[in-house]
Coordinates of C-alpha atoms and ligand atoms in Angstrom, one line a residue:
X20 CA 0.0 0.0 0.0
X21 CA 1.6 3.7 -0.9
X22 CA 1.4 6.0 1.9
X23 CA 1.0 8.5 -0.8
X24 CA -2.2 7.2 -1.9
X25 CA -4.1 6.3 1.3
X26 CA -3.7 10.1 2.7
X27 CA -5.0 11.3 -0.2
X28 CA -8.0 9.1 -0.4
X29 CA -8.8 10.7 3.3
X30 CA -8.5 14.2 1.4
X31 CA -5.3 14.6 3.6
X32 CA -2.5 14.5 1.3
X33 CA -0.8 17.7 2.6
X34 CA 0.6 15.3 5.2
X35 CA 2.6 12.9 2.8
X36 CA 5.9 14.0 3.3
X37 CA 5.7 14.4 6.8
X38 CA 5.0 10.8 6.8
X39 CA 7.3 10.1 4.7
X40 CA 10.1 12.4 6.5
X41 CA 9.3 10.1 9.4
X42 CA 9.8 7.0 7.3
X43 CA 6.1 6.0 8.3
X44 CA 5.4 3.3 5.8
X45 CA 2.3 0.6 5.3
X46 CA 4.0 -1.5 8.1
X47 CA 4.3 1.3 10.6
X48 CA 1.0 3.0 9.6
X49 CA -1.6 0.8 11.7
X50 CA 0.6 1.3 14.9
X51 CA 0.3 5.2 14.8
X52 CA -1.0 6.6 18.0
X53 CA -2.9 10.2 18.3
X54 CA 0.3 10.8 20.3
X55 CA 2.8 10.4 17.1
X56 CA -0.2 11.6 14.7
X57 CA -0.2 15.1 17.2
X58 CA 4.0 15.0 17.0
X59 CA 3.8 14.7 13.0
X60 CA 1.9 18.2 12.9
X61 CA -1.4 16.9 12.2
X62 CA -4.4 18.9 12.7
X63 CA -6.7 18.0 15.6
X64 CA -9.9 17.4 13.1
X65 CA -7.3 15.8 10.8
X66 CA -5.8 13.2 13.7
X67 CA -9.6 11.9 14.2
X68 CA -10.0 11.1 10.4
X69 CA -6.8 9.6 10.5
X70 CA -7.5 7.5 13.3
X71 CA -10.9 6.5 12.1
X72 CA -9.5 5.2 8.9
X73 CA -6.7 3.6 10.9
X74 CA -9.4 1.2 12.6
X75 CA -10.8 0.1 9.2
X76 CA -7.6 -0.5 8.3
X77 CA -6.5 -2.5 11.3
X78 CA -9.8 -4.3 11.0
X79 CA -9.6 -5.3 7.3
X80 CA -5.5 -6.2 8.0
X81 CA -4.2 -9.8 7.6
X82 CA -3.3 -11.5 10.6
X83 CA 0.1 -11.0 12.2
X84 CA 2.8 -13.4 11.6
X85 CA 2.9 -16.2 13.5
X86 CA 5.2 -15.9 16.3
X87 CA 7.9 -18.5 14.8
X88 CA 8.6 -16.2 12.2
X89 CA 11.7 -14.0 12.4
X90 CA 10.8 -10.6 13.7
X91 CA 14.1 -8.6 12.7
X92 CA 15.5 -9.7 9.5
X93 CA 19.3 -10.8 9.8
X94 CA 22.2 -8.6 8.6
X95 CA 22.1 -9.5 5.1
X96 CA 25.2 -8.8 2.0
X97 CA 23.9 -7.6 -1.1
X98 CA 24.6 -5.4 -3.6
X99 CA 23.2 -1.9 -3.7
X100 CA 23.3 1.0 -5.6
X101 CA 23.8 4.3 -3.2
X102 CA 22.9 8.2 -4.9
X103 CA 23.9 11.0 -2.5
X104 CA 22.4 14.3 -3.1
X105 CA 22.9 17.5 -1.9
X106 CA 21.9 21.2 -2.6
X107 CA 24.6 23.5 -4.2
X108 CA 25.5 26.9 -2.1
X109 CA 22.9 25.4 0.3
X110 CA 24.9 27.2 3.3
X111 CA 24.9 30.6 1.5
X112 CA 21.2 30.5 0.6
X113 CA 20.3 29.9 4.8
X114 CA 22.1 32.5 5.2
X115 CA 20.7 34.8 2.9
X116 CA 16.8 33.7 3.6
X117 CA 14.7 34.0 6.6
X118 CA 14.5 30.9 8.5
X119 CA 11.2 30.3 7.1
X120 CA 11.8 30.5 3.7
X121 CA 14.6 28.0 4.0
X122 CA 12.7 25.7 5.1
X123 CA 10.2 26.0 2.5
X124 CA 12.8 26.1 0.2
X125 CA 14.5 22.7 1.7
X126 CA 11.0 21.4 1.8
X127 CA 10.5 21.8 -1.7
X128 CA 13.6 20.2 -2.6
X129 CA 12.9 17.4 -0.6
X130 CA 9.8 16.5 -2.1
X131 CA 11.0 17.0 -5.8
X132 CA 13.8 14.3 -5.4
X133 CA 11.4 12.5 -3.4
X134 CA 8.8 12.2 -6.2
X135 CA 11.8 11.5 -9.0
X136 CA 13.3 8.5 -6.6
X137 CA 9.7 7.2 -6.3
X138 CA 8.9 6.7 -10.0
X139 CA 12.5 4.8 -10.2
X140 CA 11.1 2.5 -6.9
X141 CA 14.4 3.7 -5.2
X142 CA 14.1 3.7 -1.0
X143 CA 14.7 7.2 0.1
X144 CA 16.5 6.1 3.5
X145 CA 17.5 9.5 4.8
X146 CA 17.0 13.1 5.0
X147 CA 20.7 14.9 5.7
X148 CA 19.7 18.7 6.2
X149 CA 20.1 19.1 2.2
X150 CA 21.7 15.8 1.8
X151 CA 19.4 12.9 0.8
X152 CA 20.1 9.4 0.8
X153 CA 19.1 7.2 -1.6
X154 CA 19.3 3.6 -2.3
X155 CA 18.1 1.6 -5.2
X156 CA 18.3 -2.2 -4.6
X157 CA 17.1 -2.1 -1.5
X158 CA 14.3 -3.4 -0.3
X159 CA 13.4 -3.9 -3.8
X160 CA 16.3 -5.0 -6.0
X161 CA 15.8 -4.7 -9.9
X162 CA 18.1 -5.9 -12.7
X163 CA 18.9 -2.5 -13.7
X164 CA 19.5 -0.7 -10.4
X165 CA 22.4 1.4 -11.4
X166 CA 20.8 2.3 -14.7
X167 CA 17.7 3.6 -12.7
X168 CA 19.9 5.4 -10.1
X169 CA 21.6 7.5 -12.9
X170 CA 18.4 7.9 -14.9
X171 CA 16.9 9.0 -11.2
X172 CA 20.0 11.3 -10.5
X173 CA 19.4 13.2 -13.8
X174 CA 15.6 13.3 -13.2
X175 CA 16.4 15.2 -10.0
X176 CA 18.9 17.7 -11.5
X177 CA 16.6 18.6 -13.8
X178 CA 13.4 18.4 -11.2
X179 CA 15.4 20.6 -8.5
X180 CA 16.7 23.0 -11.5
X181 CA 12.8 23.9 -12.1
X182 CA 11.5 24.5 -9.0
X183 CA 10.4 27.7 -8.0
X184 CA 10.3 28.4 -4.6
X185 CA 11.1 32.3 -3.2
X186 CA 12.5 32.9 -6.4
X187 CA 16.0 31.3 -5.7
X188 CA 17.3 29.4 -8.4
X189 CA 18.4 25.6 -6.9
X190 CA 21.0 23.3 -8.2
X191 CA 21.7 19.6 -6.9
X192 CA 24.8 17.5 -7.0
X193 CA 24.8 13.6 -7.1
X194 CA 27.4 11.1 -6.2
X195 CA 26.6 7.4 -7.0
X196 CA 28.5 4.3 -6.3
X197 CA 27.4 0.5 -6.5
X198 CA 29.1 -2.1 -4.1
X199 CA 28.7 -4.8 -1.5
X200 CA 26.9 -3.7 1.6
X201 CA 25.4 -5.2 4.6
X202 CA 22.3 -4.0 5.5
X203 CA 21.9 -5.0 9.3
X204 CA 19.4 -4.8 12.1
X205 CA 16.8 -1.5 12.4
X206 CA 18.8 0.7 14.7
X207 CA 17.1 4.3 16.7
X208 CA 13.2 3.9 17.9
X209 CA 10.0 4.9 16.7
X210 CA 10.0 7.3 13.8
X211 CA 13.5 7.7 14.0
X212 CA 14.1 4.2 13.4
X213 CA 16.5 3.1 10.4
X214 CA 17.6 0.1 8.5
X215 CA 21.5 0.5 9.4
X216 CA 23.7 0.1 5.7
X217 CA 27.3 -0.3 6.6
X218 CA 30.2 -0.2 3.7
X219 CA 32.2 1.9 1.7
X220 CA 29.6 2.1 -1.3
X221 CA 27.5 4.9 0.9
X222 CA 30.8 6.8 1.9
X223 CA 31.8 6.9 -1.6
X224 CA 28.5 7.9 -3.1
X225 CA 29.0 11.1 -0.5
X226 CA 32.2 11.6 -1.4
X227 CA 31.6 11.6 -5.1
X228 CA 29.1 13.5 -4.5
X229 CA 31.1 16.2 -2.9
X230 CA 33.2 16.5 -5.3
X231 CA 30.3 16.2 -8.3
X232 CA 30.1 20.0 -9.7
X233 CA 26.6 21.8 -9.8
X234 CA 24.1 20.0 -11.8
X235 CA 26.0 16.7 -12.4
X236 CA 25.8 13.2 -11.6
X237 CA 29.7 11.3 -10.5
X238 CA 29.4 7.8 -10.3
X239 CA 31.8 5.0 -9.5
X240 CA 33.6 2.2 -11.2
X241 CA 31.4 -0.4 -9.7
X242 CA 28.6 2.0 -11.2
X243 CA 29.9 2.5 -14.9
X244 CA 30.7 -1.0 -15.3
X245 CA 27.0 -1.8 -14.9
X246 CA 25.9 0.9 -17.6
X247 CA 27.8 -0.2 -20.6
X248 CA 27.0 2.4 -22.8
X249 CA 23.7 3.4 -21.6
X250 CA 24.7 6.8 -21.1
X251 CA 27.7 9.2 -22.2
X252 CA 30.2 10.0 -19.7
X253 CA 33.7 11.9 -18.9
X254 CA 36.3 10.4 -17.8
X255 CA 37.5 12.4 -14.7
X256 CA 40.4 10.0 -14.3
X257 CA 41.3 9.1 -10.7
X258 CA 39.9 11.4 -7.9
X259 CA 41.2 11.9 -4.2
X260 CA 39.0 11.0 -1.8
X261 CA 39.0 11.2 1.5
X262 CA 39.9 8.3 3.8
X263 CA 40.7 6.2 0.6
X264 CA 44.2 5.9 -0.2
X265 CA 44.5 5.5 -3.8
X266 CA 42.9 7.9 -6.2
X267 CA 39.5 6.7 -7.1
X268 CA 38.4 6.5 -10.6
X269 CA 35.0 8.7 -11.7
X270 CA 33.0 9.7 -15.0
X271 CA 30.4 12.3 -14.7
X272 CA 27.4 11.5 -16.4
X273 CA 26.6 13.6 -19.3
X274 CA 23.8 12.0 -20.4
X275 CA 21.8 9.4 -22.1
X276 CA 23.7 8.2 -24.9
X277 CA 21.8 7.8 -28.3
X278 CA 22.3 4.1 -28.7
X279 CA 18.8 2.7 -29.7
X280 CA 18.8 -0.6 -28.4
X281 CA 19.7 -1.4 -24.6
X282 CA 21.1 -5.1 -26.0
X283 CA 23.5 -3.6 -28.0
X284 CA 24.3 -0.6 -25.1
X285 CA 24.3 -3.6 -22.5
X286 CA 26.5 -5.9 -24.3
X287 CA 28.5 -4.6 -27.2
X288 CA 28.8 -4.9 -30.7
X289 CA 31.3 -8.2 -29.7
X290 CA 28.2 -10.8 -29.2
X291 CA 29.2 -14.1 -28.3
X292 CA 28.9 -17.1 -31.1
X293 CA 25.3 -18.3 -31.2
X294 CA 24.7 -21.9 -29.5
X295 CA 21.4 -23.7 -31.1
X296 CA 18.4 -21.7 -32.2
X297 CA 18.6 -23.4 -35.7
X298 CA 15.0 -23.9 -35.3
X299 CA 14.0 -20.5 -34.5
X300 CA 16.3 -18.5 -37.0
X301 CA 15.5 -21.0 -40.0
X302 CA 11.5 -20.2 -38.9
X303 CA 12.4 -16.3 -39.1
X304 CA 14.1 -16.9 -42.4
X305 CA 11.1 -18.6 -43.7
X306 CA 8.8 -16.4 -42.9
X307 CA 11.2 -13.6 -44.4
X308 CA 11.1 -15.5 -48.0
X309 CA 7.2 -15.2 -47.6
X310 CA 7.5 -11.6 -46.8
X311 CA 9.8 -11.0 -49.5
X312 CA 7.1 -12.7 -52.0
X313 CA 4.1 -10.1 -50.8
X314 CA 3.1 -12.3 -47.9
X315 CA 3.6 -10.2 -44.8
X316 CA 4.4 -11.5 -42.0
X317 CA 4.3 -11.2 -37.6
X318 CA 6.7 -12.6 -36.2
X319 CA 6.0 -12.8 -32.0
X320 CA 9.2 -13.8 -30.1
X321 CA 8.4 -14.1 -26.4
X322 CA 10.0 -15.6 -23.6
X323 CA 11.9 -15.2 -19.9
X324 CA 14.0 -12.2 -19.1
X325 CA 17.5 -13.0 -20.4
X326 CA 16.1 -16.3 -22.6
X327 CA 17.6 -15.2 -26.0
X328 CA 15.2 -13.2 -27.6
X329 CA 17.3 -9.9 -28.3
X330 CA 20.2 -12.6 -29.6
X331 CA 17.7 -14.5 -31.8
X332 CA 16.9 -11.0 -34.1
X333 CA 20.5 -9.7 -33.4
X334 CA 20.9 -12.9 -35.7
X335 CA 18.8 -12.6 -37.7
X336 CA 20.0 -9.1 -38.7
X337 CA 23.1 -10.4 -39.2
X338 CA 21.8 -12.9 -42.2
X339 CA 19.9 -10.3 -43.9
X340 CA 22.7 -7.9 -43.9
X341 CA 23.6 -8.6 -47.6
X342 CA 19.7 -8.3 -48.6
X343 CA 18.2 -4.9 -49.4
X344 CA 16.0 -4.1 -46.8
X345 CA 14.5 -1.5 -44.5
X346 CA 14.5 -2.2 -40.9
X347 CA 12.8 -0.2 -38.3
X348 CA 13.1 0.0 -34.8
X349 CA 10.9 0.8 -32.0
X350 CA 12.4 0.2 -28.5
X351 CA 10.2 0.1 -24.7
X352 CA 11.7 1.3 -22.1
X353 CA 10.6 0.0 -18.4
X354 CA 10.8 3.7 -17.9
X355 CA 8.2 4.6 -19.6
X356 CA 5.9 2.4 -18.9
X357 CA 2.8 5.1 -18.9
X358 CA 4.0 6.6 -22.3
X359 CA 2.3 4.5 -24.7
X360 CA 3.9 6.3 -27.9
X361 CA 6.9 6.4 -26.6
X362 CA 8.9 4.2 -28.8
X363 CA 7.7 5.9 -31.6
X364 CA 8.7 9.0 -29.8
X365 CA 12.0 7.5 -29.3
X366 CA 12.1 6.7 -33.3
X367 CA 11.4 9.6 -34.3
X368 CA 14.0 11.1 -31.8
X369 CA 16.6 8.7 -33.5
X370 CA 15.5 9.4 -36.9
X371 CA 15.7 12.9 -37.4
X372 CA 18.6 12.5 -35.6
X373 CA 18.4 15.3 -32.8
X374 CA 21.3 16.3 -30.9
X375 CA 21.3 16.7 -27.2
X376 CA 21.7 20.3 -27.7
X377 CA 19.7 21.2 -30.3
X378 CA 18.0 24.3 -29.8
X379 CA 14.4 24.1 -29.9
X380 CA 13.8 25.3 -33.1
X381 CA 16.7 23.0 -34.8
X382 CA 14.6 20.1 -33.8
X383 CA 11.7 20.9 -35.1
X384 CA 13.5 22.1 -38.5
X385 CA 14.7 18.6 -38.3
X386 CA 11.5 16.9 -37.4
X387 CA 10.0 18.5 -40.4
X388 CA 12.8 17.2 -43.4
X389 CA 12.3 13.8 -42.2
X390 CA 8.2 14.0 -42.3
X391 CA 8.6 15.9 -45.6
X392 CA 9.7 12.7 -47.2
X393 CA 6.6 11.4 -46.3
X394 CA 5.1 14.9 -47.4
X395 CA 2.6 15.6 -44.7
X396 CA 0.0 18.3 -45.3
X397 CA 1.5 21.2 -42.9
X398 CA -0.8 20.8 -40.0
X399 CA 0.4 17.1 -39.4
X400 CA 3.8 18.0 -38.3
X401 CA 2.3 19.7 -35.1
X402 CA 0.7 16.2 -34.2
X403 CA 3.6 14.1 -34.7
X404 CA 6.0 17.1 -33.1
X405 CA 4.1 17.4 -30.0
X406 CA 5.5 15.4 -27.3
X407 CA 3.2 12.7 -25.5
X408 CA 5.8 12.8 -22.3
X409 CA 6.6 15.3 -20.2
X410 CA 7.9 13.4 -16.6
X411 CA 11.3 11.9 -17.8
X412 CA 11.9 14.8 -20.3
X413 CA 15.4 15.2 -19.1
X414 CA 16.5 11.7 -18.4
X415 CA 15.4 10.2 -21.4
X416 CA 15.5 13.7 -23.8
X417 CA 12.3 13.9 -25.6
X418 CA 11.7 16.5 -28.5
X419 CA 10.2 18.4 -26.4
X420 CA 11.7 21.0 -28.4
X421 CA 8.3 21.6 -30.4
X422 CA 6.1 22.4 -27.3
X423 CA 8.6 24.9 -26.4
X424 CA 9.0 26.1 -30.1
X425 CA 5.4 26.3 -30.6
X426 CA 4.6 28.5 -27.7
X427 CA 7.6 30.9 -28.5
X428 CA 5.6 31.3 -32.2
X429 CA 7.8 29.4 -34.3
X430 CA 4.9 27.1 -35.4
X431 CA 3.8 28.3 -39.1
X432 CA 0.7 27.0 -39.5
Ligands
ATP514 N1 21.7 -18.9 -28.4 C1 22.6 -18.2 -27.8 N2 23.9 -18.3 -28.1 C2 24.8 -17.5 -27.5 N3 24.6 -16.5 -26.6 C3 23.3 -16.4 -26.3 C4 22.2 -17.1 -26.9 N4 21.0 -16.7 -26.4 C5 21.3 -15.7 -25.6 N5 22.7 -15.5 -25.5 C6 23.3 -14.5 -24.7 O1 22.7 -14.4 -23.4 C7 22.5 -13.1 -23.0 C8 21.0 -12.8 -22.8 O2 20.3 -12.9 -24.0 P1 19.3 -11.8 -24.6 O3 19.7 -10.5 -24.1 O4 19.1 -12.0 -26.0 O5 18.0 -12.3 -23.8 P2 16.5 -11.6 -23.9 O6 15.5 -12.7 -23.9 O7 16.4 -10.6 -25.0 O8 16.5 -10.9 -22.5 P3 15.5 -9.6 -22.1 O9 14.1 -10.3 -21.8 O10 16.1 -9.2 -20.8 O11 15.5 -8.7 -23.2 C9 23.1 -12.2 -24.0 O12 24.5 -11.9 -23.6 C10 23.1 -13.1 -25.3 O13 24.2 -12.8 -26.2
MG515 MG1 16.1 -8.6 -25.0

């Protein structure tokens, strides 16, 4: 159950991040007293609803586990990905602001990198003052945990860049590093309470992190090596870091790179030599003869995660290489789940080949040469140009460019 979702349903969703500042999650939730409700801020009328829908709750709950079952779980190794961020000039701008507005400020900032760390399913463990402590893998691990920790750390550089909050301009910084860790026993009481991560992978991720300039993401070795070439990066070379005695070696993230396919980002061009599959690939070729004659054909491939299927057309690429044909490719990403069009977005994106820096209006000049060769009447370039995303637009660089160049009037229509 989301926290998030069960405040608002009670019409009480100013209060999410104060649960969630208190790390009060569906476990904790039934056990709240109007003691801890009164401590969290919550308005007297407010602590009744809550409390009334607490009962439900408890009522409708499953039963508790039997008393055999472990109630702490054991220290445990396991690999995690850790993302440290922290607000640039953050000392300068408490200075500067009333008390207050710092804390709205901070509060702000909070809930932005909050909401980015969220949509990746990444555990925010801890609030620092400005720093935030993120870890991706834990208690949740995916495959792609580093991959979502970057694609997170870019989210939040952009999310933080865009807030607007007493007109100060904000800027975060993000170390990451991947590593061994031992996440042991729940140490501190109540609200305060913790699950205790002990390694070097969190000291690094705030060191990094330290050292990261304004609006970038750093990331370790232990990081890259898991990204392939997901992203683009420079090389910083070895850093110094404290309390570690050789230099350490880092890449700043620049961002996502434009390789289309993540088999090909995640593995190379090198591919190992195909074992078996005769079956399947003589099938594809088949159906490819058919196709060739004015049959068309659908082909399905469809199995377990990490079963072949990428390898089987990465195959059968490679037999048709001396034919003439016209291959298109539309990628998903598990990023963007909610985006239906998004691998045609993503097309698109590759096809008109946009640079990560094209201005605005060079993207849309772009956008229309390549439709032109399918000569669109005029009024179909704004439907095609006009993005269908908006929440990973920096991570994942949509041409977003034609929103923005439409509203600054460069739309002839
Ligand atoms: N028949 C094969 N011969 C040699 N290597 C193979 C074969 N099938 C798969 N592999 C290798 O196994 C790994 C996983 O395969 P692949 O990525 O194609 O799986 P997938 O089904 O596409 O996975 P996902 O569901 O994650 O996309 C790759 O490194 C791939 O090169
Ligand atoms: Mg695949």
């Amino acid at each position: 159950m989301d926290i998030g979702i069960w405040l608002r349903g009670l019409g009480l969703q100013q209060y999410e991040l104060a649960f969630r500042d208190n790390a009060i999650d569906a476990e904790s939730l039934p056990d709240l007293t109007e003691g801890d409700l009164e401590k969290l801020g919550v308005l007297l009328g407010h602590r009744k609803r809550i409390l009334r829908a607490l009962e439900d709750l408890r009522a409708a709950a499953p039963p508790a586990p039997s008393p055999a079952a472990p109630v702490r779980a054991e220290a445990e190794r396991r690999q995690l990905t850790v993302m440290f961020c922290d607000l640039a000039g953050s000392t300068a701008l408490s200075a500067r602001l009333d008390p207050e507005d710092y804390r709205e400020v901070i509060t702000a900032y909070h809930r932005a990198v909050a909401d980015v760390v969220r949509s990746f399913d990444g555990l925010v463990a801890k609030y620092m003052g400005d720093g935030v402590l993120v870890y991706f893998g834990y208690p949740q691990a995916h495959e792609d945990d580093a991959e979502r920790a970057v694609r997170a750390g870019l989210a939040c550089i952009d999310a933080v860049g865009r807030l607007d909050v007493k007109s100060v301009k904000l800027q975060a910084r993000i170390g990451i590093a991947t590593g061994l860790v031992v996440v042991g026993d729940l140490i501190g009481e109540g609200s305060a309470q913790e699950q205790s991560v002990v390694g070097e992978t969190p000291n690094l991720a705030a060191r990094l992190q330290a050292l990261a300039e304004s609006e970038t993401v750093v990331i370790a070795a232990g990081t890259r090596r898991l990204l392939g070439d997901l992203f683009e990066y420079r090389d910083l070379g070895g850093v110094e870091v404290k309390g570690i005695a050789a230099p350490v070696p880092a890449w700043q993230v620049l961002r996502p790179s434009a390789v289309a396919s993540r088999f090909e980002a995640l593995r190379g061009a090198a591919l190992t030599p195909l074992v078996g599959r005769e079956e399947e690939i003589d099938l594809l070729v088949r159906r490819w003869a058919r196709a060739k004659a004015g049959d068309g054909q659908v082909v399905l491939i469809s199995g377990e995660p990490g079963i072949g299927k990428s390898r089987i057309t990465a195959e059968l690429e490679g037999r048709l290489r001396a034919e003439l044909h016209i291959r298109l490719r539309y990628f998903c990403s598990p990023y963007c789940r909610d985006s239906a069009l998004y691998p045609f977005i993503d097309q698109l994106w590759h096809a008109a080949e946009f640079g990560h820096s094209d201005p605005p209006t060079a993207k849309l000049e772009k956008l229309e040469a390549l439709l032109s060769r399918a000569a669109p009447r005029d009024e179909d370039v704004p439907l095609v140009a006009d993005p269908c995303h908006w929440r990973f637009r920096s991570a994942i660089r949509y041409p977003t460019s034609a929103r923005s160049a439409r509203k600054n009037g460069h739309w002839k229509r």
